[in-house]
CSV table of C-alpha atoms in Angstrom, one decimal:
chain,number,residue,atom,x,y,z
A,1,LYS,CA,0.0,0.0,0.0
A,2,LEU,CA,1.4,3.4,-1.0
A,3,GLU,CA,1.5,6.6,1.1
A,4,ASP,CA,-1.3,8.1,-0.8
A,5,GLY,CA,-3.5,5.1,0.1
A,6,SER,CA,-3.5,3.5,-3.2
A,7,VAL,CA,-2.8,-0.3,-3.4
A,8,LEU,CA,-0.1,-1.7,-5.6
A,9,TRP,CA,-0.3,-5.3,-6.5
A,10,HIS,CA,2.8,-7.2,-7.6
A,11,GLY,CA,3.4,-10.8,-8.7
A,12,TYR,CA,4.8,-12.8,-11.6
A,13,ILE,CA,3.6,-14.9,-14.5
A,14,HIS,CA,5.1,-18.3,-15.2
A,15,ASP,CA,4.8,-20.0,-18.5
A,16,ILE,CA,3.5,-23.6,-17.8
A,17,THR,CA,3.2,-24.6,-21.4
A,18,LYS,CA,6.0,-27.2,-21.1
A,19,VAL,CA,4.5,-28.6,-17.9
A,20,LYS,CA,1.0,-29.0,-19.5
A,21,ASN,CA,2.6,-30.5,-22.6
A,22,TYR,CA,4.4,-33.0,-20.4
A,23,GLU,CA,1.2,-33.8,-18.5
A,24,LEU,CA,-0.6,-34.4,-21.9
A,25,SER,CA,2.3,-36.7,-23.0
A,26,LEU,CA,2.0,-38.7,-19.8
A,27,ILE,CA,-1.7,-39.1,-20.3
A,28,LYS,CA,-1.3,-40.1,-23.9
A,29,ALA,CA,1.5,-42.6,-23.0
A,30,LYS,CA,-0.8,-44.1,-20.3
A,31,GLU,CA,-3.7,-44.5,-22.7
A,32,GLU,CA,-1.4,-46.1,-25.4
A,33,ALA,CA,-0.1,-48.5,-22.8
A,34,GLU,CA,-3.6,-49.4,-21.7
A,35,GLU,CA,-4.6,-49.9,-25.3
A,36,SER,CA,-1.6,-52.1,-26.0
A,37,GLU,CA,-2.3,-54.2,-22.9
A,38,LEU,CA,-5.9,-54.6,-24.0
A,39,LYS,CA,-4.8,-55.7,-27.5
A,40,LEU,CA,-2.3,-58.1,-26.0
A,41,ASN,CA,-5.0,-59.7,-23.8
A,42,GLU,CA,-7.3,-60.1,-26.7
A,43,ALA,CA,-4.6,-61.7,-28.8
A,44,GLN,CA,-3.6,-64.0,-26.1
A,45,ALA,CA,-7.2,-65.0,-25.5
A,46,LEU,CA,-7.7,-65.8,-29.2
A,47,ALA,CA,-4.5,-67.9,-29.4
A,48,LYS,CA,-5.1,-69.4,-26.0
A,49,ILE,CA,-1.7,-68.2,-24.9
A,50,GLY,CA,-0.8,-66.8,-21.5
A,51,SER,CA,2.4,-65.1,-20.4
A,52,TRP,CA,4.3,-65.4,-17.1
A,53,GLU,CA,7.3,-64.0,-15.2
A,54,TRP,CA,9.2,-65.4,-12.2
A,55,VAL,CA,11.4,-63.2,-10.0
A,56,ILE,CA,13.8,-65.6,-8.3
A,57,GLU,CA,14.9,-63.5,-5.4
A,58,THR,CA,11.4,-63.2,-3.9
A,59,ASP,CA,10.0,-66.3,-5.6
A,60,THR,CA,7.2,-64.1,-7.0
A,61,VAL,CA,5.3,-65.2,-10.1
A,62,TYR,CA,3.2,-63.0,-12.3
A,63,TRP,CA,0.6,-64.3,-14.7
A,64,SER,CA,-1.3,-62.6,-17.5
A,65,ASP,CA,-5.1,-62.7,-17.5
A,66,GLN,CA,-5.2,-65.4,-20.1
A,67,LEU,CA,-2.9,-67.6,-18.0
A,68,TYR,CA,-5.3,-67.3,-15.1
A,69,ASN,CA,-8.1,-68.4,-17.5
A,70,LEU,CA,-6.0,-71.4,-18.7
A,71,THR,CA,-5.4,-72.6,-15.1
A,72,GLY,CA,-9.0,-71.8,-13.9
A,73,ARG,CA,-7.5,-69.9,-11.0
A,74,SER,CA,-9.3,-66.8,-9.7
A,75,LYS,CA,-7.6,-63.5,-10.6
A,76,GLU,CA,-8.3,-62.4,-7.0
A,77,LYS,CA,-5.5,-64.8,-5.9
A,78,PRO,CA,-1.8,-64.2,-6.5
A,79,ALA,CA,-0.1,-66.6,-8.9
A,80,PRO,CA,1.5,-69.5,-6.9
A,81,PRO,CA,5.3,-69.2,-6.3
A,82,TYR,CA,7.5,-71.6,-8.2
A,83,ALA,CA,7.9,-73.6,-5.0
A,84,GLU,CA,4.2,-74.5,-5.3
A,85,HIS,CA,4.3,-75.3,-9.0
A,86,GLN,CA,4.5,-79.0,-8.3
A,87,PHE,CA,0.8,-78.8,-7.4
A,88,ILE,CA,-0.3,-77.4,-10.7
A,89,TYR,CA,1.4,-80.0,-12.9
A,90,THR,CA,1.3,-83.8,-13.0
A,91,ALA,CA,4.3,-85.4,-11.2
A,92,GLU,CA,6.0,-86.3,-14.5
A,93,SER,CA,5.4,-82.9,-16.0
A,94,PHE,CA,6.8,-81.0,-13.0
A,95,LYS,CA,9.9,-83.2,-13.1
A,96,LYS,CA,10.3,-82.3,-16.8
A,97,LEU,CA,9.7,-78.6,-16.0
A,98,ASP,CA,12.1,-78.5,-13.1
A,99,ASN,CA,14.9,-80.1,-15.1
A,100,ALA,CA,14.4,-77.5,-17.9
A,101,VAL,CA,14.3,-74.6,-15.4
A,102,SER,CA,17.5,-75.9,-13.7
A,103,GLU,CA,19.3,-76.2,-17.1
A,104,CYS,CA,18.1,-72.7,-18.1
A,105,LEU,CA,19.4,-71.1,-14.9
A,106,LYS,CA,22.7,-73.0,-15.1
A,107,ASN,CA,23.5,-72.6,-18.8
A,108,GLY,CA,21.1,-70.0,-20.0
A,109,THR,CA,19.4,-72.5,-22.3
A,110,PRO,CA,15.9,-71.5,-23.3
A,111,TYR,CA,13.3,-74.3,-23.2
A,112,SER,CA,10.1,-75.3,-25.0
A,113,ILE,CA,8.3,-78.4,-23.7
A,114,GLU,CA,4.9,-80.0,-23.6
A,115,LEU,CA,3.5,-80.5,-20.2
A,116,ASP,CA,0.2,-81.6,-18.5
A,117,MET,CA,-1.2,-78.9,-16.2
A,118,VAL,CA,-3.6,-79.7,-13.4
A,119,ARG,CA,-6.3,-77.0,-13.5
A,120,GLU,CA,-8.2,-75.7,-10.4
A,121,ASP,CA,-11.1,-78.1,-11.2
A,122,LYS,CA,-8.6,-81.0,-11.3
A,123,THR,CA,-8.9,-81.5,-15.1
A,124,ILE,CA,-5.7,-82.0,-17.1
A,125,LEU,CA,-4.8,-79.5,-19.7
A,126,PRO,CA,-2.1,-80.2,-22.3
A,127,ILE,CA,0.1,-77.2,-22.7
A,128,PHE,CA,3.2,-76.0,-24.6
A,129,VAL,CA,5.6,-74.0,-22.4
A,130,ILE,CA,8.4,-71.6,-23.5
A,131,GLY,CA,10.8,-70.1,-21.0
A,132,GLU,CA,14.0,-68.0,-21.0
A,133,LEU,CA,16.2,-65.9,-18.7
A,134,PHE,CA,15.7,-62.2,-18.2
A,135,LYS,CA,18.5,-60.0,-16.7
A,136,ASP,CA,19.1,-56.5,-15.4
A,137,ASP,CA,21.3,-53.9,-17.0
A,138,ASN,CA,24.3,-55.4,-15.3
A,139,ASN,CA,23.6,-58.8,-16.8
A,140,ASN,CA,22.5,-60.2,-13.5
A,141,ILE,CA,19.8,-62.8,-13.6
A,142,ILE,CA,16.5,-61.5,-12.4
A,143,GLY,CA,14.4,-64.6,-13.2
A,144,LEU,CA,12.6,-66.4,-16.0
A,145,ARG,CA,9.7,-65.4,-18.3
A,146,GLY,CA,7.8,-67.0,-21.1
A,147,THR,CA,4.5,-68.2,-22.4
A,148,VAL,CA,2.0,-71.1,-21.9
A,149,GLN,CA,-0.3,-72.3,-24.8
A,150,ASP,CA,-3.3,-74.5,-24.6
A,151,ILE,CA,-2.6,-77.3,-27.2
A,152,THR,CA,-5.8,-79.3,-26.6
A,153,LEU,CA,-6.9,-79.0,-30.2
A,154,GLN,CA,-3.4,-79.9,-31.6
A,155,LYS,CA,-3.4,-83.0,-29.4
A,156,ARG,CA,-6.9,-84.0,-30.5
A,157,ILE,CA,-5.9,-83.7,-34.2
A,158,GLU,CA,-2.7,-85.7,-33.6
A,159,LYS,CA,-4.7,-88.4,-32.0
A,160,GLU,CA,-7.2,-88.5,-34.8
A,161,LEU,CA,-4.4,-88.7,-37.4
A,162,ILE,CA,-2.8,-91.6,-35.5
A,163,ASN,CA,-6.1,-93.4,-35.3
A,164,ALA,CA,-6.7,-92.8,-39.0
A,165,LYS,CA,-3.2,-94.1,-39.9
A,166,GLU,CA,-3.7,-97.2,-37.7
A,167,LYS,CA,-7.1,-97.9,-39.4
A,168,ALA,CA,-5.6,-97.5,-42.8
A,169,GLU,CA,-2.7,-99.9,-42.0
A,170,ASP,CA,-5.2,-102.3,-40.5
A,171,SER,CA,-7.4,-102.2,-43.6
A,172,GLU,CA,-4.3,-102.8,-45.8
A,173,LYS,CA,-3.4,-105.8,-43.8
A,174,ARG,CA,-6.9,-107.2,-44.0
A,175,LEU,CA,-6.9,-106.6,-47.8
A,176,LYS,CA,-3.6,-108.4,-48.2
A,177,LEU,CA,-4.9,-111.3,-46.2
A,178,ALA,CA,-8.1,-111.4,-48.2
A,179,THR,CA,-6.3,-111.4,-51.5
A,180,LEU,CA,-3.9,-114.2,-50.3
A,181,SER,CA,-6.7,-116.3,-49.0
A,182,GLY,CA,-8.8,-115.9,-52.2
A,183,GLN,CA,-5.8,-116.1,-54.6
A,184,LEU,CA,-6.7,-112.7,-55.8
A,185,GLY,CA,-4.6,-110.1,-57.5
A,186,ILE,CA,-5.1,-106.3,-57.4
A,187,TRP,CA,-4.5,-103.9,-60.3
A,188,ASP,CA,-4.9,-100.2,-61.0
A,189,TRP,CA,-5.2,-98.6,-64.5
A,190,ASN,CA,-4.5,-94.9,-64.8
A,191,ILE,CA,-6.4,-94.1,-67.9
A,192,LYS,CA,-5.0,-90.6,-68.3
A,193,GLU,CA,-1.4,-91.7,-68.2
A,194,ASN,CA,-2.3,-95.1,-69.7
A,195,SER,CA,-0.2,-96.9,-67.0
A,196,MET,CA,-0.9,-100.1,-65.2
A,197,LEU,CA,-0.1,-101.0,-61.6
A,198,TRP,CA,-0.1,-104.6,-60.3
A,199,ASP,CA,0.5,-106.0,-56.9
A,200,ASP,CA,2.8,-109.0,-56.4
A,201,ARG,CA,0.0,-111.5,-56.6
A,202,MET,CA,-0.9,-110.4,-60.1
A,203,PHE,CA,2.6,-111.1,-61.3
A,204,GLU,CA,2.4,-114.5,-59.7
A,205,LEU,CA,-0.9,-115.3,-61.3
A,206,TYR,CA,0.3,-114.4,-64.8
A,207,GLY,CA,3.7,-116.0,-64.2
A,208,ILE,CA,5.7,-113.0,-65.2
A,209,LYS,CA,8.4,-111.0,-63.4
A,210,ASN,CA,7.6,-107.6,-61.9
A,211,THR,CA,10.4,-106.0,-64.0
A,212,THR,CA,8.4,-106.7,-67.2
A,213,PHE,CA,6.3,-103.5,-66.9
């Protein structure tokens, strides 16, 4: 306040354009990260693939949403530590996994193996597991990380192909037995190429060598 009674205000103006731009950049980066996470979850759900990470020092395991879905475990529960993984695999599968993990930690060898997982409802889920080391900036091992894929469909197709092959082989054996028993020969004529194909019995019936044609 001045001597004549008038009031003099003073202050300063600070340009916060850079600050606001930085805040906007952070918001945009967060939105992009959330969008990427959403797309990742959608992709994993479609491919039936979950991802995981294991921090050795604290024996802390992190699962993606899709891995929770594969195991049937509630997302409200933390992922079980590696020390408890023996309970989410069959005995044979956990032994295979433990050997692969030990080899990876010892020699840095990544692994990709088929295992049988025991889901929360006690059903068995065939899975394909990939694992590898991850390290800090000083090349110190932090832990392992990788993916888990549901291969139920692949296993079903493999089984159907094996069954189909076995049936085909069985049919071929029965056909050979029938032709031998009935003194029959089998031939095929390719009209387009004008070529003839005989089985061994046809050559025997005609009394000629199979090198004749």
